[in-house]
Short mmCIF file of C-alpha atoms and ligand atoms in Angstrom, two decimals:
data_model
loop_
_atom_site.label_atom_id
_atom_site.label_comp_id
_atom_site.label_asym_id
_atom_site.label_seq_id
_atom_site.Cartn_x
_atom_site.Cartn_y
_atom_site.Cartn_z
CA MET A 1 115.43 94.41 8.47
CA PRO A 2 111.98 94.98 9.99
CA TYR A 3 110.53 91.97 11.77
CA PRO A 4 107.16 90.44 10.90
CA GLY A 5 104.59 90.59 13.68
CA HIS A 6 102.07 92.88 15.24
CA GLY A 7 103.99 96.04 15.74
CA GLY A 8 102.35 97.35 12.57
CA ARG A 9 103.44 100.30 10.50
CA GLU A 10 103.58 103.57 12.34
CA GLY A 11 99.99 104.69 12.87
CA SER A 12 98.43 101.32 11.99
CA GLU A 13 97.55 98.08 13.79
CA GLY A 14 99.04 94.78 12.61
CA MET A 15 96.38 92.11 11.89
CA LEU A 16 97.96 88.87 10.88
CA ILE A 17 96.00 86.35 12.95
CA SER A 18 92.80 84.81 11.76
CA PRO A 19 89.94 85.88 14.04
CA ARG A 20 88.63 82.30 14.06
CA GLU A 21 91.79 80.84 15.59
CA LYS A 22 91.60 80.25 19.30
CA SER A 23 94.30 82.15 21.14
CA ARG A 24 96.64 79.82 23.01
CA LEU A 25 99.14 81.06 25.59
CA VAL A 26 102.71 79.86 25.06
CA ILE A 27 105.06 80.49 27.98
CA VAL A 28 108.81 80.41 27.34
CA SER A 29 111.24 80.50 30.25
CA ASN A 30 114.77 79.33 30.87
CA ARG A 31 113.64 76.59 33.24
CA VAL A 32 110.44 74.63 32.98
CA PRO A 33 109.51 73.21 36.39
CA ALA A 34 109.88 69.46 36.84
CA PRO A 35 106.55 67.56 37.15
CA GLN A 36 106.77 67.38 40.97
CA ASP A 37 107.38 71.18 41.13
CA ARG A 38 104.45 72.21 38.99
CA SER A 39 102.01 72.85 41.83
CA ALA A 40 101.15 76.15 43.50
CA GLN A 41 102.80 74.74 46.65
CA ALA A 42 106.23 74.63 45.06
CA GLY A 43 106.68 78.38 44.47
CA GLY A 44 108.54 80.00 41.59
CA LEU A 45 107.19 80.91 38.17
CA ALA A 46 104.51 78.18 38.37
CA VAL A 47 102.82 80.16 41.17
CA VAL A 48 103.21 83.53 39.50
CA LEU A 49 101.73 82.22 36.25
CA ALA A 50 99.07 79.96 37.74
CA ASP A 51 96.26 82.15 36.48
CA GLY A 52 97.67 82.47 32.97
CA LEU A 53 98.36 78.77 32.52
CA ARG A 54 95.06 77.23 31.52
CA PRO A 55 94.41 73.82 29.98
CA GLY A 56 95.58 74.11 26.40
CA SER A 57 98.60 76.30 27.22
CA LEU A 58 102.13 75.31 26.21
CA TRP A 59 105.23 75.89 28.35
CA PHE A 60 108.60 75.66 26.58
CA GLY A 61 112.15 75.81 27.97
CA TRP A 62 115.11 74.00 29.49
CA SER A 63 114.42 70.72 31.31
CA GLY A 64 117.10 71.48 33.91
CA LYS A 65 119.09 68.47 32.62
CA ARG A 66 122.26 68.24 30.57
CA SER A 67 122.92 65.80 27.76
CA ALA A 68 125.73 65.38 25.27
CA GLU A 69 123.73 66.20 22.15
CA PRO A 70 120.92 68.71 21.69
CA ALA A 71 117.79 66.72 20.86
CA ALA A 72 114.24 67.52 19.79
CA PRO A 73 112.10 68.79 22.68
CA THR A 74 110.41 66.23 24.93
CA LEU A 75 106.66 66.70 25.13
CA GLN A 76 104.65 65.95 28.28
CA GLU A 77 101.19 66.83 29.38
CA ALA A 78 99.87 67.47 32.90
CA ARG A 79 96.46 68.84 33.89
CA GLY A 80 95.79 69.79 30.26
CA ILE A 81 98.97 71.89 29.95
CA SER A 82 101.66 70.80 27.48
CA TYR A 83 105.30 71.03 28.50
CA ALA A 84 108.01 71.00 25.83
CA THR A 85 111.49 70.79 27.29
CA THR A 86 114.95 70.50 25.87
CA ASP A 87 118.24 69.58 27.58
CA LEU A 88 121.35 71.76 27.40
CA THR A 89 124.68 70.38 26.28
CA PRO A 90 127.53 70.75 28.80
CA ALA A 91 129.02 73.50 26.61
CA GLU A 92 125.70 75.36 26.43
CA TYR A 93 125.28 75.04 30.18
CA GLN A 94 128.72 76.53 30.65
CA THR A 95 128.44 79.42 28.20
CA TYR A 96 124.74 80.33 28.02
CA TYR A 97 123.68 79.58 31.59
CA GLN A 98 126.61 79.79 33.99
CA GLY A 99 128.62 82.14 31.83
CA PHE A 100 126.75 84.91 30.09
CA SER A 101 123.36 84.65 31.89
CA ASN A 102 124.56 84.29 35.47
CA SER A 103 128.08 85.71 35.51
CA ALA A 104 127.71 88.68 33.15
CA LEU A 105 124.11 89.67 32.49
CA TYR A 106 122.55 88.98 35.89
CA PRO A 107 125.14 90.96 37.91
CA LEU A 108 124.85 93.83 35.43
CA LEU A 109 121.04 93.93 35.65
CA LEU A 110 121.38 93.95 39.43
CA TYR A 111 123.78 96.95 39.23
CA ARG A 112 126.77 94.83 40.39
CA LEU A 113 129.43 95.88 37.90
CA GLY A 114 132.19 94.52 40.11
CA LEU A 115 130.83 90.98 39.67
CA LEU A 116 130.45 91.15 35.87
CA ARG A 117 132.60 88.49 34.15
CA PHE A 118 132.33 88.81 30.38
CA ARG A 119 133.74 86.26 27.91
CA GLY A 120 133.07 86.42 24.19
CA GLU A 121 132.47 82.67 23.93
CA ASP A 122 129.81 82.89 26.66
CA PHE A 123 127.97 85.56 24.72
CA ASP A 124 128.15 83.42 21.55
CA GLY A 125 126.75 80.46 23.50
CA TYR A 126 123.93 82.64 24.82
CA CYS A 127 122.94 83.75 21.31
CA GLN A 128 123.17 80.17 19.99
CA VAL A 129 120.93 78.74 22.72
CA ASN A 130 118.36 81.49 22.14
CA ALA A 131 118.48 80.66 18.43
CA ARG A 132 118.17 76.92 19.12
CA PHE A 133 115.21 77.47 21.45
CA ALA A 134 113.52 79.56 18.74
CA ALA A 135 114.19 76.90 16.10
CA SER A 136 112.71 74.19 18.39
CA LEU A 137 109.73 76.27 19.40
CA ALA A 138 108.73 77.66 16.00
CA PRO A 139 107.37 74.33 14.61
CA LEU A 140 105.24 73.89 17.75
CA LEU A 141 103.45 77.21 17.26
CA ARG A 142 99.94 77.58 15.87
CA PRO A 143 98.23 80.58 14.29
CA GLY A 144 96.74 82.82 16.94
CA ASP A 145 99.21 81.87 19.69
CA ARG A 146 100.29 84.54 22.13
CA ILE A 147 103.88 83.99 23.23
CA TRP A 148 105.07 85.19 26.63
CA VAL A 149 108.85 85.05 27.12
CA HIS A 150 110.28 85.31 30.64
CA ASP A 151 113.45 86.82 31.95
CA TYR A 152 117.01 87.73 31.18
CA HIS A 153 118.17 84.37 29.81
CA LEU A 154 116.03 84.94 26.72
CA PHE A 155 116.58 88.54 25.61
CA THR A 156 117.35 87.54 22.03
CA LEU A 157 114.59 84.93 21.69
CA PRO A 158 111.90 87.32 20.34
CA GLY A 159 114.23 88.41 17.52
CA GLU A 160 115.16 84.79 16.75
CA LEU A 161 111.48 83.85 16.50
CA ARG A 162 110.83 86.74 14.11
CA LYS A 163 113.80 85.65 11.95
CA ARG A 164 112.01 82.32 11.59
CA GLY A 165 108.89 84.04 10.33
CA VAL A 166 106.91 83.86 13.58
CA ALA A 167 104.28 86.60 13.30
CA ALA A 168 102.43 85.85 16.55
CA ALA A 169 102.08 88.45 19.30
CA ILE A 170 105.15 88.22 21.53
CA GLY A 171 105.46 89.58 25.05
CA PHE A 172 108.65 89.69 27.10
CA PHE A 173 108.76 90.20 30.86
CA LEU A 174 111.90 90.95 32.85
CA HIS A 175 111.77 89.73 36.46
CA THR A 176 114.97 91.50 37.48
CA PRO A 177 115.54 95.26 37.54
CA PHE A 178 116.78 97.05 34.42
CA PRO A 179 119.73 99.33 35.28
CA PRO A 180 120.24 102.93 34.15
CA ALA A 181 121.19 103.23 30.48
CA GLY A 182 124.76 104.33 31.28
CA LEU A 183 125.29 101.17 33.31
CA PHE A 184 123.69 98.89 30.73
CA ALA A 185 125.99 100.37 28.08
CA VAL A 186 128.92 98.72 29.91
CA LEU A 187 127.76 95.27 28.74
CA PRO A 188 129.55 94.25 25.55
CA HIS A 189 126.95 93.55 22.83
CA GLY A 190 124.19 95.06 24.95
CA GLU A 191 122.65 96.47 21.76
CA VAL A 192 122.18 92.90 20.43
CA LEU A 193 120.11 92.08 23.50
CA LEU A 194 118.05 95.25 23.19
CA ARG A 195 117.38 94.66 19.50
CA GLY A 196 116.36 91.06 20.21
CA VAL A 197 113.86 92.04 22.87
CA CYS A 198 112.50 94.93 20.79
CA ALA A 199 111.21 92.30 18.33
CA ALA A 200 108.50 91.66 20.95
CA ASP A 201 105.24 93.62 20.82
CA VAL A 202 105.05 94.15 24.57
CA VAL A 203 108.01 94.45 26.93
CA GLY A 204 107.16 94.46 30.63
CA PHE A 205 108.98 95.54 33.79
CA GLN A 206 108.34 95.33 37.53
CA THR A 207 108.50 99.09 38.17
CA ALA A 208 108.23 102.45 36.41
CA VAL A 209 111.92 103.06 37.16
CA ASP A 210 112.96 99.90 35.28
CA ARG A 211 110.76 100.81 32.34
CA GLY A 212 112.28 104.29 32.17
CA HIS A 213 115.81 102.86 32.18
CA PHE A 214 114.98 100.41 29.39
CA MET A 215 113.38 103.07 27.21
CA ASP A 216 116.42 105.34 27.70
CA ALA A 217 118.75 102.48 26.68
CA ALA A 218 116.70 101.63 23.56
CA ILE A 219 116.68 105.29 22.55
CA GLU A 220 120.40 105.85 23.20
CA MET A 221 121.76 102.55 21.90
CA LEU A 222 119.34 101.64 19.09
CA GLY A 223 117.97 105.03 18.06
CA ALA A 224 114.40 104.02 19.00
CA ARG A 225 111.89 106.86 19.28
CA ARG A 226 109.59 107.40 22.27
CA ARG A 227 105.87 108.15 21.84
CA GLY A 228 104.24 108.90 25.18
CA GLU A 229 105.20 107.11 28.38
CA ASP A 230 104.72 103.53 27.16
CA THR A 231 105.53 103.36 23.44
CA LEU A 232 108.72 102.99 21.46
CA TRP A 233 109.05 102.89 17.68
CA LEU A 234 111.94 101.04 16.10
CA ASP A 235 112.40 100.09 12.43
CA GLY A 236 108.77 100.95 11.72
CA ARG A 237 107.46 98.71 14.52
CA ARG A 238 105.66 99.74 17.66
CA ILE A 239 106.71 98.29 21.03
CA ARG A 240 104.56 98.78 24.10
CA VAL A 241 106.71 99.11 27.22
CA VAL A 242 104.58 98.40 30.26
CA VAL A 243 104.80 98.16 34.03
CA ALA A 244 103.34 94.94 35.46
CA PRO A 245 104.34 94.31 39.09
CA VAL A 246 104.53 90.62 39.98
CA GLY A 247 102.38 89.62 42.95
CA ILE A 248 101.36 86.58 44.97
CA ASP A 249 98.17 84.63 45.61
CA ALA A 250 97.63 86.62 48.82
CA ASP A 251 94.56 84.79 50.09
CA GLY A 252 96.03 81.39 49.24
CA PHE A 253 99.28 82.20 51.05
CA ALA A 254 97.35 83.54 54.06
CA ALA A 255 95.34 80.30 54.24
CA MET A 256 98.54 78.25 53.91
CA SER A 257 100.18 80.22 56.74
CA ARG A 258 97.14 79.74 59.01
CA SER A 259 97.13 75.97 58.60
CA ALA A 260 100.94 75.71 58.75
CA HIS A 261 100.93 77.72 61.98
CA ALA A 262 99.53 74.68 63.77
CA ALA A 263 101.82 72.19 62.00
CA THR A 264 104.67 70.38 63.75
CA ALA A 265 107.54 72.33 62.17
CA THR A 266 106.10 75.69 63.22
CA ARG A 267 105.23 74.46 66.69
CA ARG A 268 108.77 73.17 67.16
CA LEU A 269 110.17 76.54 66.10
CA ALA A 270 107.72 78.36 68.39
CA GLU A 271 108.69 76.17 71.36
CA SER A 272 112.39 76.72 70.77
CA ILE A 273 111.90 80.49 70.53
CA GLY A 274 109.74 80.66 73.67
CA GLU A 275 109.01 84.23 74.75
CA ARG A 276 111.65 85.70 72.47
CA ALA A 277 110.69 87.64 69.32
CA LEU A 278 111.46 85.99 65.97
CA VAL A 279 113.03 88.12 63.22
CA LEU A 280 112.81 86.15 59.97
CA SER A 281 114.60 86.46 56.62
CA VAL A 282 113.94 84.14 53.66
CA ASP A 283 116.05 84.38 50.52
CA ARG A 284 117.78 82.56 47.75
CA LEU A 285 121.48 82.57 48.60
CA ASP A 286 122.36 85.27 46.10
CA HIS A 287 124.72 88.24 46.19
CA THR A 288 121.87 90.62 45.45
CA LYS A 289 119.92 89.62 48.56
CA GLY A 290 122.33 91.50 50.85
CA LEU A 291 123.10 88.70 53.33
CA PRO A 292 126.58 89.86 54.42
CA GLU A 293 125.24 93.38 54.95
CA ARG A 294 122.32 91.91 56.91
CA VAL A 295 124.61 89.98 59.23
CA GLY A 296 126.45 93.30 59.71
CA ALA A 297 123.16 95.00 60.57
CA ILE A 298 122.32 92.29 63.14
CA GLU A 299 125.72 92.80 64.74
CA ALA A 300 125.13 96.59 64.80
CA PHE A 301 121.68 96.00 66.31
CA LEU A 302 123.06 93.90 69.16
CA ASN A 303 125.71 96.55 69.86
CA ARG A 304 123.48 99.61 69.57
CA HIS A 305 120.40 98.17 71.27
CA PRO A 306 121.74 95.71 73.86
CA GLN A 307 118.41 95.71 75.72
CA TRP A 308 117.19 93.26 73.05
CA ARG A 309 119.92 90.70 73.71
CA ARG A 310 118.39 87.33 74.71
CA LYS A 311 114.95 88.73 73.84
CA VAL A 312 115.27 88.18 70.09
CA ASN A 313 116.15 85.31 67.75
CA PHE A 314 117.05 85.94 64.14
CA LEU A 315 116.38 83.14 61.65
CA GLN A 316 117.89 83.29 58.18
CA VAL A 317 116.52 80.71 55.73
CA ALA A 318 118.78 80.84 52.68
CA ALA A 319 118.17 78.35 49.89
CA ALA A 320 121.44 77.52 48.16
CA SER A 321 121.28 78.60 44.54
CA ARG A 322 123.65 78.41 41.53
CA GLN A 323 126.24 76.58 43.60
CA ASP A 324 128.24 75.65 40.51
CA VAL A 325 129.02 79.34 39.85
CA ALA A 326 132.26 80.26 41.64
CA GLU A 327 130.92 83.63 42.85
CA TYR A 328 128.03 81.89 44.61
CA GLN A 329 130.38 79.39 46.30
CA ARG A 330 132.48 82.32 47.57
CA LEU A 331 129.35 84.09 48.83
CA ARG A 332 128.22 81.01 50.71
CA ARG A 333 131.60 80.50 52.37
CA ASN A 334 131.64 84.17 53.33
CA ILE A 335 128.18 84.05 54.91
CA ASP A 336 128.94 80.76 56.71
CA ARG A 337 131.96 82.46 58.24
CA MET A 338 130.14 85.69 59.12
CA VAL A 339 127.31 83.83 60.85
CA GLY A 340 129.85 81.76 62.81
CA ASP A 341 131.76 84.90 63.81
CA LEU A 342 128.60 86.69 64.95
CA ASN A 343 127.29 83.79 67.00
CA GLY A 344 130.76 83.14 68.42
CA GLN A 345 131.13 86.71 69.58
CA ALA A 346 127.57 87.62 70.62
CA GLY A 347 126.15 84.21 71.59
CA GLU A 348 125.78 82.79 75.08
CA PRO A 349 125.60 79.19 76.28
CA ASP A 350 121.81 79.26 76.16
CA TRP A 351 121.25 81.86 73.42
CA THR A 352 122.29 81.83 69.76
CA PRO A 353 121.32 85.16 68.21
CA LEU A 354 121.27 84.10 64.55
CA ARG A 355 120.00 80.74 63.36
CA TYR A 356 120.91 79.96 59.77
CA MET A 357 119.69 77.23 57.41
CA THR A 358 120.69 76.47 53.85
CA ARG A 359 118.65 73.25 53.69
CA PRO A 360 115.48 73.59 51.59
CA VAL A 361 112.37 74.39 53.59
CA ARG A 362 108.96 73.54 52.14
CA ARG A 363 106.79 76.46 51.13
CA PRO A 364 103.93 75.71 53.59
CA THR A 365 106.46 75.42 56.42
CA LEU A 366 107.91 78.82 55.46
CA ALA A 367 104.41 80.27 55.48
CA GLY A 368 103.98 79.05 59.06
CA PHE A 369 107.34 80.56 60.07
CA GLN A 370 106.31 83.87 58.47
CA ARG A 371 103.16 83.97 60.59
CA LEU A 372 105.18 83.36 63.74
CA ALA A 373 107.67 86.17 63.05
CA ARG A 374 107.44 89.54 64.82
CA VAL A 375 109.60 91.13 62.13
CA GLY A 376 110.22 90.26 58.48
CA LEU A 377 113.71 91.47 57.58
CA VAL A 378 113.89 91.79 53.78
CA THR A 379 116.96 93.79 52.77
CA PRO A 380 118.17 93.00 49.24
CA LEU A 381 120.77 95.34 47.77
CA ARG A 382 118.64 95.34 44.62
CA ASP A 383 115.64 93.22 43.61
CA GLY A 384 113.19 93.18 40.72
CA MET A 385 110.23 92.86 43.09
CA ASN A 386 110.83 90.51 46.07
CA LEU A 387 107.85 88.30 46.71
CA VAL A 388 109.02 87.31 50.19
CA ALA A 389 108.05 90.81 51.38
CA LYS A 390 104.52 90.30 50.04
CA GLU A 391 104.30 86.78 51.47
CA PHE A 392 105.32 88.06 54.91
CA ILE A 393 102.45 90.57 54.88
CA ALA A 394 99.92 87.98 53.64
CA ALA A 395 100.99 85.53 56.36
CA GLN A 396 100.45 87.85 59.33
CA ASN A 397 97.60 87.64 61.79
CA PRO A 398 95.83 91.00 61.18
CA ALA A 399 94.87 91.23 64.87
CA ASP A 400 98.50 91.04 66.00
CA PRO A 401 100.71 91.53 62.94
CA GLY A 402 104.48 91.58 62.64
CA VAL A 403 106.40 94.48 61.07
CA LEU A 404 108.12 94.45 57.68
CA VAL A 405 111.59 96.02 57.42
CA LEU A 406 112.14 96.43 53.67
CA SER A 407 114.99 97.59 51.45
CA LYS A 408 114.29 100.72 49.43
CA PHE A 409 116.05 98.96 46.53
CA ALA A 410 113.49 96.14 46.19
CA GLY A 411 110.89 96.77 43.49
CA ALA A 412 108.31 95.97 46.19
CA ALA A 413 109.24 99.21 47.99
CA GLU A 414 107.61 101.21 45.16
CA THR A 415 104.19 100.15 46.50
CA MET A 416 104.98 99.17 50.13
CA ALA A 417 105.64 102.55 51.71
CA ASP A 418 104.02 101.44 54.99
CA ALA A 419 106.90 99.08 55.69
CA LEU A 420 109.91 100.45 57.59
CA VAL A 421 111.88 101.25 54.44
CA VAL A 422 115.67 101.14 54.87
CA ASN A 423 118.90 101.47 52.93
CA PRO A 424 120.49 98.00 53.30
CA PHE A 425 124.01 99.41 52.92
CA ASP A 426 123.48 101.50 56.06
CA THR A 427 123.77 98.81 58.72
CA GLY A 428 123.27 101.29 61.57
CA ALA A 429 119.97 102.49 60.06
CA VAL A 430 118.79 98.89 59.60
CA ALA A 431 119.72 98.21 63.24
CA ASP A 432 117.64 101.20 64.37
CA ALA A 433 114.69 100.11 62.19
CA LEU A 434 114.83 96.69 63.87
CA ASP A 435 114.68 98.36 67.27
CA ARG A 436 111.69 100.42 66.13
CA ALA A 437 109.92 97.39 64.63
CA LEU A 438 110.37 95.27 67.74
CA GLY A 439 109.09 98.06 70.00
CA MET A 440 106.18 99.16 67.80
CA ALA A 441 102.78 99.54 69.49
CA LEU A 442 99.91 97.31 68.40
CA ASP A 443 97.80 100.09 66.83
CA GLU A 444 100.68 101.26 64.60
CA ARG A 445 101.46 97.66 63.60
CA GLN A 446 97.82 97.08 62.71
CA ALA A 447 97.53 100.30 60.69
CA ARG A 448 100.71 99.63 58.72
CA HIS A 449 99.76 95.99 58.11
CA ALA A 450 96.23 96.86 56.94
CA ALA A 451 97.58 99.33 54.39
CA LEU A 452 100.22 96.87 53.16
CA LEU A 453 97.79 93.96 52.99
CA ALA A 454 95.37 95.99 50.86
CA GLY A 455 98.16 96.52 48.33
CA VAL A 456 99.29 92.88 48.37
CA ARG A 457 95.70 91.73 47.82
CA ARG A 458 95.27 94.19 44.95
CA GLU A 459 98.53 93.44 43.10
CA THR A 460 98.23 89.67 43.03
CA ALA A 461 99.77 87.07 40.74
CA ALA A 462 96.39 86.84 39.00
CA ALA A 463 96.30 90.61 38.45
CA PHE A 464 99.85 90.46 37.06
CA CYS A 465 98.91 87.77 34.52
CA ALA A 466 95.66 89.43 33.56
CA GLY A 467 97.33 92.83 33.18
CA PHE A 468 100.22 91.62 31.05
CA LEU A 469 98.06 89.38 28.88
CA ALA A 470 95.61 92.20 28.29
CA HIS A 471 98.49 94.30 26.92
CA LEU A 472 99.55 91.37 24.76
CA SER A 473 96.07 90.79 23.43
CA ARG A 474 95.71 94.46 22.58
CA ALA A 475 99.03 94.27 20.74
CA ALA A 476 97.77 91.21 18.86
CA GLY A 477 94.82 93.15 17.52
CA PRO A 478 91.83 94.39 19.48
CA ALA A 479 89.28 93.64 16.80
CA MET A 480 90.11 89.95 16.50
CA GLY A 481 88.37 88.44 19.47
CA LEU A 482 91.70 87.46 20.97
CA VAL A 483 91.17 89.16 24.29
CA GLU A 484 90.90 86.07 26.43
CA ILE A 485 91.96 87.45 29.78
CA PRO A 486 91.95 85.15 32.81
CA ALA A 487 89.22 86.08 35.31
P1 LIG B 501 113.88 85.57 43.22
O1 LIG B 501 115.10 86.40 43.30
O2 LIG B 501 114.06 84.10 43.27
O3 LIG B 501 113.05 85.92 41.89
P2 LIG B 501 111.81 86.38 45.36
O4 LIG B 501 110.78 87.26 44.77
O5 LIG B 501 112.45 86.87 46.60
O6 LIG B 501 112.93 86.04 44.36
O7 LIG B 501 111.19 84.93 45.68
C1 LIG B 501 110.51 84.18 44.76
C2 LIG B 501 109.87 82.96 45.44
O8 LIG B 501 110.87 82.09 45.96
C3 LIG B 501 108.97 83.35 46.61
O9 LIG B 501 107.76 82.66 46.51
C4 LIG B 501 109.75 82.90 47.84
O10 LIG B 501 108.94 82.47 48.92
C5 LIG B 501 110.57 81.75 47.31
N1 LIG B 501 111.81 81.63 48.11
C6 LIG B 501 112.76 82.56 48.31
N2 LIG B 501 113.71 82.10 49.14
C7 LIG B 501 113.33 80.85 49.49
C8 LIG B 501 113.90 79.84 50.35
N3 LIG B 501 115.02 80.06 51.05
N4 LIG B 501 113.24 78.68 50.46
C9 LIG B 501 112.09 78.46 49.79
N5 LIG B 501 111.51 79.36 48.98
C10 LIG B 501 112.12 80.54 48.83
C11 LIG B 501 113.03 86.81 40.80
C12 LIG B 501 113.45 88.26 41.07
C13 LIG B 501 112.57 88.88 42.14
C14 LIG B 501 111.10 88.78 41.71
C15 LIG B 501 110.75 87.36 41.32
C16 LIG B 501 109.36 87.28 40.69
O11 LIG B 501 114.81 88.30 41.51
O12 LIG B 501 112.92 90.25 42.32
O13 LIG B 501 110.29 89.18 42.80
O14 LIG B 501 111.66 86.85 40.34
O15 LIG B 501 109.27 88.15 39.60
#
């Protein structure tokens, strides 16, 4: 059955919102940040969306808590923004979150078929939570709202909203990659997810490659029809499929790194490093970030380029994530062991090649560390974008910048060709890139950094919000005065 909304009939624009209604932005994401994490200092989605979230906006999603019974959403307000959060029941947490989202869908989207664990009851839980979120959100909506749904936990939410008669403009943005259609077809019930997300008016991806894969999957699995490079038609509705690369607040991060450079934590790190060069990696502890392969590359580097021994310190900051998923516990144990093995074999009484922290590090402190680093080593096996790569570039001193070694499989590589781009599975090649980065002359470092910084300052978080919301407003109806794009 065709959904209501703004897709319109083929060849026409939908126009269901009163032009007099003020357009409010409604963000929906799996997690809504806790009050203490809602500042630009805390990182995450709050930073990415800072320019879209204006007083009057509503943010809906999971509180991060669990409680025995699903209850009506809790409403809070901070700095003029309303937050509506709901708890998950233990069963929902198990099936929707740990199960289908993080043990089946996420590995699949990241091309890691070997890690995919599918259970029918997890998929049912996923669909039920999406339906429950839609049922809780629908009564909070007002005419003229623009709804922006984030990420893979909520593929079926747009369809569930439409089933409840929601006619507002809906956008969906996927932060992860979207795999080739043949790979996506492996996921049982993948067509249910595609159909759910195709109820949105605008579907956004980090890169052109991801968009192409999604369009192929919708065509092959749902029988959608392509019109031009950014339009699909399905069941008489039009879906715009857009590329909107996520960025950072480049100038804000640069300022943070300059002030953090003088702070105690950075000075202590600088003193402990002394004359040695710092090679820094910052990641969530996740199988897609390529940490075991990176430790292998560091080992290869020390073997192939022994002249750098004692002259370099690697620092891996790895924030523990999803530690109640068994695969993540295994990964952590594996990395703990690999780091211990490397330091045991290559270390000396007064030199530990690889320092490793899983304790949380505050964002300003990380910005200071980034500025201190001679090399940023960012080698995910696959990544939607990877904002750490952009933050590393923003944090550098342009007069004496460090060098970025970046995986070709991060979305960021599509626009960061002036990094030393590597295949993270090829540990020898990563080792050689490290040697090149550490030995690079100042003029080449400056030229590469200037080119990269220009891109990072162009594709900011603000530009991402403005770009996506402009698409959404156009989908809502260009003649209705709804185009309220953040400056
Ligand atoms: P993530 O995989 O979480 O996000 P990423 O882009 O690397 O990844 O980082 C997001 C933010 O988290 C950055 O601001 C970064 O500084 C911070 N961060 C990472 N590791 C940290 C650590 N150890 N301690 C403190 N902060 C840390 C998903 C997708 C990415 C995509 C983003 C945004 O997987 O591909 O870039 O969303 O769309």
